[in-house]
Coordinates of C-alpha atoms and ligand atoms in Angstrom, one line a residue:
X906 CA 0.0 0.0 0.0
X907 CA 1.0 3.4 -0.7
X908 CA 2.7 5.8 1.9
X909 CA -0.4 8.5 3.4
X910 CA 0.6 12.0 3.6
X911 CA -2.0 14.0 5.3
X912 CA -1.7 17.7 5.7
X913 CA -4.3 20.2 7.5
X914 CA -3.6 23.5 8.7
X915 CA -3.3 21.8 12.1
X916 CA -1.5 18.9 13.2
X917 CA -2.6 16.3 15.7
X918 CA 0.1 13.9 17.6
X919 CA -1.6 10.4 16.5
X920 CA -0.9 8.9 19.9
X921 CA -2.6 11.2 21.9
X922 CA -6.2 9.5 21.1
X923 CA -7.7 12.2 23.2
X924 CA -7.9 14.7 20.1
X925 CA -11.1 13.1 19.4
X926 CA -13.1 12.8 16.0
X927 CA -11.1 13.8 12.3
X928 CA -7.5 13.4 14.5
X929 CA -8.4 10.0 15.4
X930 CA -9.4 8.6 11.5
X931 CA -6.7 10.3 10.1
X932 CA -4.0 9.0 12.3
X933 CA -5.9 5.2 12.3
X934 CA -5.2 5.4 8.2
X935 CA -1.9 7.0 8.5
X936 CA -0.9 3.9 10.9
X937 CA -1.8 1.7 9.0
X938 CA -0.1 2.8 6.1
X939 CA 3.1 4.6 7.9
X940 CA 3.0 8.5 6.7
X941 CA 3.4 11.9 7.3
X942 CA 0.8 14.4 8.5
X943 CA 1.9 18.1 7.6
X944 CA 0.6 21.3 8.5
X945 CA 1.4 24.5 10.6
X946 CA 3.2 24.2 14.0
X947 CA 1.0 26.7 15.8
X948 CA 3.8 28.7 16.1
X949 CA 3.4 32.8 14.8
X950 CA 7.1 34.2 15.3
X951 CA 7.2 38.0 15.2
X952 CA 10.2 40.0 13.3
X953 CA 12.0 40.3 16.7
X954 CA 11.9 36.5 17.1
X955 CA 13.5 36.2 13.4
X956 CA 9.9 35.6 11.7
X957 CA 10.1 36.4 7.9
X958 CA 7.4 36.5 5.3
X959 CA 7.1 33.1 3.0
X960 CA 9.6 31.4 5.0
X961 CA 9.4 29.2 8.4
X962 CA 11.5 26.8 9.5
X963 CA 10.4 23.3 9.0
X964 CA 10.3 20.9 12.1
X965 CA 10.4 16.5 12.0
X966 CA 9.0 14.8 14.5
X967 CA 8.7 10.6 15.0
X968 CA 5.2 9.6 16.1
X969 CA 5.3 5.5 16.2
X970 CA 5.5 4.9 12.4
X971 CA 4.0 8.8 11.5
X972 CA 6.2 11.5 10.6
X973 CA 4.9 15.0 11.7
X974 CA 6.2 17.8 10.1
X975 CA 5.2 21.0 11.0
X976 CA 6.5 24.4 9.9
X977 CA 6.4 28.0 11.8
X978 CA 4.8 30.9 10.2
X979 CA 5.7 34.9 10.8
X980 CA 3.0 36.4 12.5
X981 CA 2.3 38.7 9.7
X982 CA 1.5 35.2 7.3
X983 CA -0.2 33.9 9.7
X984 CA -2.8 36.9 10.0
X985 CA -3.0 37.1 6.7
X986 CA -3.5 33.7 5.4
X987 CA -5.6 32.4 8.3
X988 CA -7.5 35.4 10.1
X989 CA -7.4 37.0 7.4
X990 CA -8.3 35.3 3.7
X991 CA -9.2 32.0 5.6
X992 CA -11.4 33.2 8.0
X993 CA -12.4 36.7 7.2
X994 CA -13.2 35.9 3.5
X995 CA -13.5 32.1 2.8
X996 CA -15.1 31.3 5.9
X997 CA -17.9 33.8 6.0
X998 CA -18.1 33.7 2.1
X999 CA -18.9 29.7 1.7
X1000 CA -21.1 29.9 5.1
X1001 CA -23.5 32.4 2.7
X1002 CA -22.6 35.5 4.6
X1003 CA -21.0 37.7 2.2
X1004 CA -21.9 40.8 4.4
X1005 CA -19.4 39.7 6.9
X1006 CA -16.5 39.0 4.4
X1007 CA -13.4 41.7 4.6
X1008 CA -11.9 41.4 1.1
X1009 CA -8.6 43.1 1.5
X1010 CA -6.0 42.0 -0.9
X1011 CA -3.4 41.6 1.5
X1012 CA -5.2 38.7 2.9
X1013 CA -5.1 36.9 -0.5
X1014 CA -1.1 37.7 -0.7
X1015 CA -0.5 36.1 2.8
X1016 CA -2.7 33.1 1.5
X1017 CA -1.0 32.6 -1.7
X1018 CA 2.4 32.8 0.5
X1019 CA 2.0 30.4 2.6
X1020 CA 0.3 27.5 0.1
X1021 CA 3.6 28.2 -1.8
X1022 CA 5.3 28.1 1.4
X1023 CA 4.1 24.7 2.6
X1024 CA 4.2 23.3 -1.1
X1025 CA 7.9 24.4 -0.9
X1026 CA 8.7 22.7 2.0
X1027 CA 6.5 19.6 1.6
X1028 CA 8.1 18.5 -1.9
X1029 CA 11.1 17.7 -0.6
X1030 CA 9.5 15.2 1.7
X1031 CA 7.8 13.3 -0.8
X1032 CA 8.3 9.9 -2.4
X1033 CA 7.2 9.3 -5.9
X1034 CA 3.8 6.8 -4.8
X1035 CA 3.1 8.5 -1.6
X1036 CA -0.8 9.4 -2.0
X1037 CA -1.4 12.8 -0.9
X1038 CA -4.6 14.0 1.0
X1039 CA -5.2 17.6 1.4
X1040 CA -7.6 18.9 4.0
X1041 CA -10.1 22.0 3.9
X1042 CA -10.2 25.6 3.0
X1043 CA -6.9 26.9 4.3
X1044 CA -5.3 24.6 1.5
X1045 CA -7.4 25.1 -1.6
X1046 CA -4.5 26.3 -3.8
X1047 CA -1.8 23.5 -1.8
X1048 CA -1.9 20.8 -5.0
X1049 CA -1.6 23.7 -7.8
X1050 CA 1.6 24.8 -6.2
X1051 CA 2.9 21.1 -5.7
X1052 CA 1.9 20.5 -9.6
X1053 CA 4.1 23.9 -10.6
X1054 CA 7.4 22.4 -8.8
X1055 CA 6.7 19.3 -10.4
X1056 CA 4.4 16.9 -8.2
X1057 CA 3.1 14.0 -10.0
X1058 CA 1.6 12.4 -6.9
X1059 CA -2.0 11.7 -6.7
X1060 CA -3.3 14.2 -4.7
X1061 CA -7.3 14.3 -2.9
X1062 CA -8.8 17.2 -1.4
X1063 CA -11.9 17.4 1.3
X1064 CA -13.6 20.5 2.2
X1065 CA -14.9 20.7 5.5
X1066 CA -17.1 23.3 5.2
X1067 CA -19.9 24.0 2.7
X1068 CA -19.4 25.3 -0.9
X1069 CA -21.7 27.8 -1.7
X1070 CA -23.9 28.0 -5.0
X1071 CA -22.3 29.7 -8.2
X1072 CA -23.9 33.2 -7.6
X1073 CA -22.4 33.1 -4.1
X1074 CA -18.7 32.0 -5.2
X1075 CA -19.0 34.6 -7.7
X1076 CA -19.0 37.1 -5.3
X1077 CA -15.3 36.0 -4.1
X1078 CA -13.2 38.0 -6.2
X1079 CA -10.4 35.4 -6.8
X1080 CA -13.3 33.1 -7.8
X1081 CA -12.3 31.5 -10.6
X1082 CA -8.3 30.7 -9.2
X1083 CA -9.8 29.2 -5.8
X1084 CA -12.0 26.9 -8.5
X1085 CA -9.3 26.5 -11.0
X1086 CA -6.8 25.7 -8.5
X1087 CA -9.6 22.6 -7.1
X1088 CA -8.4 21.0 -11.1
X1089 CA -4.8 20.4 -9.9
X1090 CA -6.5 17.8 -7.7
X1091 CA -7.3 14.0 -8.6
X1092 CA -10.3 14.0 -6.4
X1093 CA -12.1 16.6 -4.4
X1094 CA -14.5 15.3 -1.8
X1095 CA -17.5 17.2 -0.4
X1096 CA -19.7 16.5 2.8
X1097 CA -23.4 16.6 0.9
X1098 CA -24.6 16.1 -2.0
X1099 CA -26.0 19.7 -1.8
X1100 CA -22.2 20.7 -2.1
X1101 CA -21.3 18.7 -5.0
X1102 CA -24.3 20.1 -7.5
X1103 CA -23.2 23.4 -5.9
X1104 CA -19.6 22.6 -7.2
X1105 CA -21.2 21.0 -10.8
X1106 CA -23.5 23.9 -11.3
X1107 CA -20.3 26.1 -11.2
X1108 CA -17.5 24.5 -13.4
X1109 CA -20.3 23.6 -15.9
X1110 CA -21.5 27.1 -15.9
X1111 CA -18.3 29.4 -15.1
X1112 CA -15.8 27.0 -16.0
X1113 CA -17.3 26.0 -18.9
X1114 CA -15.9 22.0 -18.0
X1115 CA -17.5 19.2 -19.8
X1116 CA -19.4 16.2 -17.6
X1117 CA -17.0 13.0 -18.3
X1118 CA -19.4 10.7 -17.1
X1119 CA -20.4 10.3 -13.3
X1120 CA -18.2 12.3 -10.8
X1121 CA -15.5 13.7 -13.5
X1122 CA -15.3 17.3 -14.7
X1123 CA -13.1 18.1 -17.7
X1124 CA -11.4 21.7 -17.3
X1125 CA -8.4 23.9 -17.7
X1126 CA -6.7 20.9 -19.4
X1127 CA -7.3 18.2 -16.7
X1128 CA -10.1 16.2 -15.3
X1129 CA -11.1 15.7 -11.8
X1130 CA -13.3 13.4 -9.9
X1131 CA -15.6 15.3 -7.2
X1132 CA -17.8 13.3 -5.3
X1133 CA -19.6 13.7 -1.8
X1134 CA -18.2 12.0 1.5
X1135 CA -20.4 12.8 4.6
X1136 CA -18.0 12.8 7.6
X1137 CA -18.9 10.6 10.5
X1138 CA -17.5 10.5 14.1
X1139 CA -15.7 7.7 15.9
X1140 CA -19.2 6.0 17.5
X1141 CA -17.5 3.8 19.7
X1142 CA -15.1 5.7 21.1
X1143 CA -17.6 8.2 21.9
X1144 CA -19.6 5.8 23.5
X1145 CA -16.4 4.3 25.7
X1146 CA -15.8 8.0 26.2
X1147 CA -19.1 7.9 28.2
X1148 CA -18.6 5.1 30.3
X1149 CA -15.9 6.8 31.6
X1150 CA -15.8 8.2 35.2
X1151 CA -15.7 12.2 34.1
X1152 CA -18.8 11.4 31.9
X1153 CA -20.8 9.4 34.3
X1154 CA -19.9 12.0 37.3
X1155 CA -21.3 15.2 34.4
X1156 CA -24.8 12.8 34.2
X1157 CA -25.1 11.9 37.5
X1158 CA -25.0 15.5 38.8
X1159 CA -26.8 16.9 35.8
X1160 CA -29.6 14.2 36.6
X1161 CA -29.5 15.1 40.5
X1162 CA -29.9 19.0 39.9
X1163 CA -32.2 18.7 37.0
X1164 CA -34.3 15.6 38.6
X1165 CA -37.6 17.5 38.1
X1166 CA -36.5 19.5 35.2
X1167 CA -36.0 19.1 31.2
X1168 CA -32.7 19.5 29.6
X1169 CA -31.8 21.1 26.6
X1170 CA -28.4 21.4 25.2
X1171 CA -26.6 23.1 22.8
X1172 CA -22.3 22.7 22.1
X1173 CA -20.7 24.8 19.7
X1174 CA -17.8 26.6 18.8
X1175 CA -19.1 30.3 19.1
X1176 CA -19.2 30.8 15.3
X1177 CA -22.1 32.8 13.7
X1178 CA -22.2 29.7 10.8
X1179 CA -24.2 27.9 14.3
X1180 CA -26.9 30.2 14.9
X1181 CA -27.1 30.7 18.6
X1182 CA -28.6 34.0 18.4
X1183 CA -31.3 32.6 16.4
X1184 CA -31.5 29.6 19.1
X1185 CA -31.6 31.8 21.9
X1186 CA -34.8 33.5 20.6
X1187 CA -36.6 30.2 19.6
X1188 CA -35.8 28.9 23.1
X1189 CA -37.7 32.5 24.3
X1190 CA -40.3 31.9 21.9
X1191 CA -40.8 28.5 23.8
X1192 CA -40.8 29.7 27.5
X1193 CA -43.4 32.3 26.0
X1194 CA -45.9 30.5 24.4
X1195 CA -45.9 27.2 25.6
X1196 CA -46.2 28.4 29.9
X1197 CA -45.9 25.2 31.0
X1198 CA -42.1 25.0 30.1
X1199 CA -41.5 28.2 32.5
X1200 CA -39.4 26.5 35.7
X1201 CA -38.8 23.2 34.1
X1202 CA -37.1 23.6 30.5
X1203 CA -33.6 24.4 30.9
X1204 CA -30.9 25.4 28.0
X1205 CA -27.3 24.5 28.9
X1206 CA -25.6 26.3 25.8
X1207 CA -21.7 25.7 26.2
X1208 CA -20.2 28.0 23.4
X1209 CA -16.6 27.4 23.1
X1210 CA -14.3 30.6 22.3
X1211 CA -13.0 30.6 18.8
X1212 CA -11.5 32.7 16.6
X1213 CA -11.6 36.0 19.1
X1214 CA -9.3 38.3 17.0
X1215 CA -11.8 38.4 14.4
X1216 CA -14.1 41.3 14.9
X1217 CA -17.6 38.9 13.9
X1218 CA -16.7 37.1 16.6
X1219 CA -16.6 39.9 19.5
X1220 CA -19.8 40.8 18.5
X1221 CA -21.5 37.7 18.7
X1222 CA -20.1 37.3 22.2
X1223 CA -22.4 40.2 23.4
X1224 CA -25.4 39.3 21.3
X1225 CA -25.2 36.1 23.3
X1226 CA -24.5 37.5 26.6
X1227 CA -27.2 40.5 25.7
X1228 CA -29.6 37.8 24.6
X1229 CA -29.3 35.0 27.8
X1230 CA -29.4 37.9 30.3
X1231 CA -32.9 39.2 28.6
X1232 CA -34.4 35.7 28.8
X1233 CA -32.9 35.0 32.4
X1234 CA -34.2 38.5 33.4
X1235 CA -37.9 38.1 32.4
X1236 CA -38.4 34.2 33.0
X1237 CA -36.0 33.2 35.6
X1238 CA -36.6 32.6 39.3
X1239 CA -35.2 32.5 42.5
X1240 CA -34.7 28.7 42.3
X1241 CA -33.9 28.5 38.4
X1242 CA -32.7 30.3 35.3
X1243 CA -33.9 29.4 32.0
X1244 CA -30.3 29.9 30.4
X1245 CA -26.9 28.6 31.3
X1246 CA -24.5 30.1 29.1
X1247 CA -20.9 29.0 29.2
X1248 CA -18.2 31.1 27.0
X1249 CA -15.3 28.3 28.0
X1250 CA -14.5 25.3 26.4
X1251 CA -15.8 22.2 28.4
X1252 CA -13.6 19.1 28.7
X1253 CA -14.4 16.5 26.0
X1254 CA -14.4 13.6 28.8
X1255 CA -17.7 15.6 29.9
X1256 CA -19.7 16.0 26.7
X1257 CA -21.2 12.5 26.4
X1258 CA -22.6 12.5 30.0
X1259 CA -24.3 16.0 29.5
X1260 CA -26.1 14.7 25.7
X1261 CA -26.8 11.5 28.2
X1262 CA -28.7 13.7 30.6
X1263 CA -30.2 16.4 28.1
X1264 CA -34.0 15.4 27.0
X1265 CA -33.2 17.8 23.5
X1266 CA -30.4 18.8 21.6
X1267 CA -30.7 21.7 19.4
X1268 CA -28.1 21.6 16.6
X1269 CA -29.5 24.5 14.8
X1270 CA -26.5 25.6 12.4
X1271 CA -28.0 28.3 9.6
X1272 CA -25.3 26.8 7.5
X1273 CA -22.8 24.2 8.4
X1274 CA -20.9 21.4 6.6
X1275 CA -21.6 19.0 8.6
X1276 CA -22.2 19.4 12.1
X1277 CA -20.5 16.3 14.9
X1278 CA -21.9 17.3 17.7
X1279 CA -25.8 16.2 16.5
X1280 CA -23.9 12.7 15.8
X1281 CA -22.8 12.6 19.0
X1282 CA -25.5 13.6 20.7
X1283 CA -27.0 10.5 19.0
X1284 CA -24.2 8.4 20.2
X1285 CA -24.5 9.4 23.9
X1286 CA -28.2 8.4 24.2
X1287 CA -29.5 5.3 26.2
X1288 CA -31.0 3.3 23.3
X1289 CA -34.0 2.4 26.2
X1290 CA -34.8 6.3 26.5
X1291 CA -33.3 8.5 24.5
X1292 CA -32.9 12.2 23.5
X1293 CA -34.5 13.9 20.7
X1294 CA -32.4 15.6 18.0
X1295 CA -33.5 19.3 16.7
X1296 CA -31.4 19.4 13.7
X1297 CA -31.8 22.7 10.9
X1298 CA -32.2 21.5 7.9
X1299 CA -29.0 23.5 6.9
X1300 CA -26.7 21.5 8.5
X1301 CA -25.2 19.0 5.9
X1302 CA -25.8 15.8 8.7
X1303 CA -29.6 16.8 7.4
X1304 CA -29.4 14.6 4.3
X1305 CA -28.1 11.7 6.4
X1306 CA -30.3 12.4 9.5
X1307 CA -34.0 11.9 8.4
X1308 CA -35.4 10.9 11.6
X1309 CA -34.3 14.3 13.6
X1310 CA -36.9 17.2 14.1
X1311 CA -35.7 19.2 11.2
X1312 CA -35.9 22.3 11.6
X1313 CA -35.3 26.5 9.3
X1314 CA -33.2 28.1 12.3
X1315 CA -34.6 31.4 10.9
X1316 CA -38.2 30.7 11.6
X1317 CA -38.2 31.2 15.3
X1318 CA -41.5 29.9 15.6
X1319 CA -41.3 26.7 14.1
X1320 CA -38.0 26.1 15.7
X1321 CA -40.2 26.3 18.9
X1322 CA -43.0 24.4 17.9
X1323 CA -40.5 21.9 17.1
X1324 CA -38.7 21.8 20.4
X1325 CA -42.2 21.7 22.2
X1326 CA -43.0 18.3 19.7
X1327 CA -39.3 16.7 21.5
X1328 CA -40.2 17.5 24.9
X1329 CA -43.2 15.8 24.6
X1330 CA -42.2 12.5 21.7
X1331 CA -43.9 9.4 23.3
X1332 CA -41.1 7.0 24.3
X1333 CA -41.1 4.2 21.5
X1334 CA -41.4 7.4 18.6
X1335 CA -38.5 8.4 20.6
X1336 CA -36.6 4.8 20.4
X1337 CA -37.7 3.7 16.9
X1338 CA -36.5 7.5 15.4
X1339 CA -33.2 6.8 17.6
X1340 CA -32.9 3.5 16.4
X1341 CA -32.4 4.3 13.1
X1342 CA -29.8 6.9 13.6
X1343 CA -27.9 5.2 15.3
X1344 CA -27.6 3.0 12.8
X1345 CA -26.9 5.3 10.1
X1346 CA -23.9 6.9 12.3
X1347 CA -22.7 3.7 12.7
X1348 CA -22.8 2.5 9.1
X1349 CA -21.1 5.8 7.9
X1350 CA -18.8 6.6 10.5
X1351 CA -15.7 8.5 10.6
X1352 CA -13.7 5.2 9.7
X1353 CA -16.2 4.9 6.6
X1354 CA -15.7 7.8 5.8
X1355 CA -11.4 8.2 5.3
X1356 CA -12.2 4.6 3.9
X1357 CA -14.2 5.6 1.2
X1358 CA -12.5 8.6 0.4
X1359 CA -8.9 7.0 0.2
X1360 CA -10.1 4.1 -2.1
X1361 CA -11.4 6.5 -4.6
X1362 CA -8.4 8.9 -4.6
X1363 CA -6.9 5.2 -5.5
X1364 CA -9.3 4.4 -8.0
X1365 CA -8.6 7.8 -9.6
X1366 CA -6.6 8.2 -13.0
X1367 CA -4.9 11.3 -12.3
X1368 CA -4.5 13.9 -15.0
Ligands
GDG2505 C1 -15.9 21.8 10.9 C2 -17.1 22.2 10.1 C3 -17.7 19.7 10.1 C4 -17.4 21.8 20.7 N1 -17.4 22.5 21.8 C5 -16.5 21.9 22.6 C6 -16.0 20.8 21.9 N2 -16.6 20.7 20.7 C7 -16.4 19.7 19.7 C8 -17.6 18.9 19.4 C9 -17.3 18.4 18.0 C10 -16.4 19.5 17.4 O1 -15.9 20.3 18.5 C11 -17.2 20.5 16.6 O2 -17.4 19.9 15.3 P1 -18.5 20.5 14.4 O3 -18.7 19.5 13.3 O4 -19.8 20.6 15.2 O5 -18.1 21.9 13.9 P2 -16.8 22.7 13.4 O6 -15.8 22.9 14.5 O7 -17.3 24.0 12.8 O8 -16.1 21.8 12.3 C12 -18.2 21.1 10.4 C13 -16.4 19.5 10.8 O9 -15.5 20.5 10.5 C14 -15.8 18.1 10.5 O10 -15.6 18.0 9.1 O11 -18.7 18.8 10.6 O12 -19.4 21.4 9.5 O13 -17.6 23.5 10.3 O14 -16.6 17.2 18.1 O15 -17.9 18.0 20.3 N3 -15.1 19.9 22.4 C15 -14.7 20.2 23.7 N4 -15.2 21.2 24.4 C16 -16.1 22.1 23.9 O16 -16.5 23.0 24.6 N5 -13.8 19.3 24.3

């Protein structure tokens, strides 16, 4: 079998099994095949401390039979290529929010610099069959600049995060080179099939590339496979995660304090793509037109810090802070409060024993790729008397989940109506909708997924 190279913005020590979900399949199929896993070192070095545009010194480290290789990045590359064009324009601008996108051409420079960076320092490293697997938006341009220093590997790409329709992508002014640059791959994996027309409407349209058959595109000279590989988490280990002592203690006091109350949880990175705002508010619609809820339903919304240098994100964190402290203020009592909002990152030994104790999760995303945490959710539950999953429809685990509440995030109303229908799901609707996704998160699960994906880069003829 080929050698694996793996490369991510960020890179993952494959022993340490506690880095949970996309660390843990990547480093099972780079184990198995001995291989490399590349990226950034999480280092930003400033001028003082010798940090110099397009160059970073590269560092090897031996992980079992995995190579990591990480390079360091000047702090002016690194706010460029990932505050800035990563997550100030790309981010936003394939998450449908164009109004939040900052196109300053600087960002695009710092972008281009450090594809051509890594490309430079990952070529070396190569051996002529090693199969290459690219991952997400920091990287889109990563295989072009291999190809232009003469790498004739076969190289696969997966995007995380949603791709926008045509009209949308338009709007990003270096368009057409982030979708040219997708050609210099052999295979480009999306997480829905929603993604993949997306991605056929535009080459046929824009690009003007001709259908070869199912799943290739013929453009700019070369043909590419694109295809759509839903990403699934690790069920097991999640599960074994739960039976562990953390997880059990995080039920067993959630269960004590919350003995004659209902749950409802939410866990997200605070990212406007997850639409807690728009949560927050169904959650007030509920406590105001269904009474009955008032001192009994409970949100525990954990919202993890991310991204804090970007200005979006500051503001969200006072929306939310705003928006909990208005519902507290007018519903809460001297014995409960309808919201408990935590801005800190909770420890992942914890998460499956608070989706264990929660009645509801709400995974209500106005856009997201995929979305793990409504997976795990379903993972956590006690198959005898489980949870009920509110799940927008815009979240790409939609087109695997069926049997959640699906819900529009935006209509505030519905969303409510929706969460009043999961409070109150008779036991065996509750079991027989569980039943079924559990077994669809088990069929495609993460394993599946780096599976599939890494026997059709194989299958590929590349060119
Ligand atoms: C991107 C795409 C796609 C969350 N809060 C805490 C915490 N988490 C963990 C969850 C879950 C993971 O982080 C979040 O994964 P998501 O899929 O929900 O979202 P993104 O971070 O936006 O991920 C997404 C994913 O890539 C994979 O392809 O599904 O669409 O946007 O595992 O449990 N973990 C801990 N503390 C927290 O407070 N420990």
């Amino acid at each position: 079998m080929p050698r694996l190279v793996a490369v991510s913005n960020r890179v993952a020590d494959p022993r340490n099994v506690a880095a949970g979900g996309l660390a843990v399949a990547l480093s099972e199929a780079l184990r198995q095949t001995g291989g490399m896993w590349f990226g950034w070192s999480g280092k930003a070095l400033d001028a003082s401390q010798g940090g110099t545009p397009g160059e970073g010194e590269l560092h090897l480290q031996q992980a079992g039979n995995v190579t990591l290789a990480t390079v360091d990045l000047c702090r002016e590359d690194h706010d460029s290529y990932y505050l800035g064009y990563s997550n100030g324009v790309l981010w936003p601008a394939f998450h449908y929010r164009l109004d939040l996108a900052d196109f300053d051409s600087n960002y695009l420079n710092g972008y281009r610099r450090v594809n051509q960076l890594f490309a430079r320092k990952l070529a070396p490293l190569l051996e002529p069959d090693d199969v290459i697997w690219i991952h997400d938006y920091h990287l889109i341009p990563l295989a072009a600049e291999l190809r232009a220093i003469g790498c004739g590997q076969r190289i696969g790409f997966f995007l995380h995060i949603p791709l926008p329709p045509r009209l949308i992508l338009a709007a990003i002014p270096q368009h057409d080179w982030l979708m040219r640059a997708l050609f210099a791959y052999d295979l480009v994996g999306f997480q829905s099939h929603t993604d993949l027309e997306h991605f056929s409407r535009y080459v046929q349209n824009e690009a003007f590339a001709e259908p070869m058959g199912e799943h290739r595109f013929r453009a700019f000279h070369r043909t590419v496979r694109a295809e759509a590989f839903p990403i699934g988490i690790d069920v097991d280990e999640f599960a074994e995660l739960g039976r562990g002592e953390e997880a059990r203690e995080t039920y067993e006091m959630m269960r004590a304090q919350y003995a004659s109350r209902r749950l409802l949880l939410g866990i997200d990175r605070l990212d406007y793509s997850k639409g807690l705002p728009q949560r927050l508010k169904a959650f007030y619609r509920l406590l105001a037109e269904y009474p009955e809820n008032r001192n009994s339903a409970t949100l525990v919304q954990i919202a993890a810090p991310s991204r804090e240098s970007v200005d979006a994100y500051a503001d969200l964190r006072s929306e939310m802070e705003q928006l909990s402290g208005a519902i507290n203020g007018e519903f809460g009592e001297l014995d409960w409060m309808p919201v408990r909002y935590i801005h800190r990152t909770t420890a992942r030994k914890r998460l499956p024993g608070l989706c264990r104790a929660s009645s509801v999760a709400l995974v209500t995303p106005l856009r997201d790729g995929m979305n793990l945490v409504a997976k795990e959710f379903i993972a956590a539950q006690d198959p005898e008397d489980p949870g009920v999953l509110v799940l927008s429809r815009f979240a790409g685990a939609a087109e695997q989940l069926k049997e959640a509440l699906l819900v529009n995030p935006y209509d505030t109303m519905t969303t409510a109506q929706a969460i009043q229908q999961a409070l109150h799901m008779p036991l065996a609707e509750r079991q027989s909708r569980h039943q079924k996704l559990l077994e669809r998160i088990r069929s495609q699960d993460v394993h599946w997924w780096s599976q599939e994906f890494l026997r059709a880069l194989s299958e590929t003829e590349g060119g």
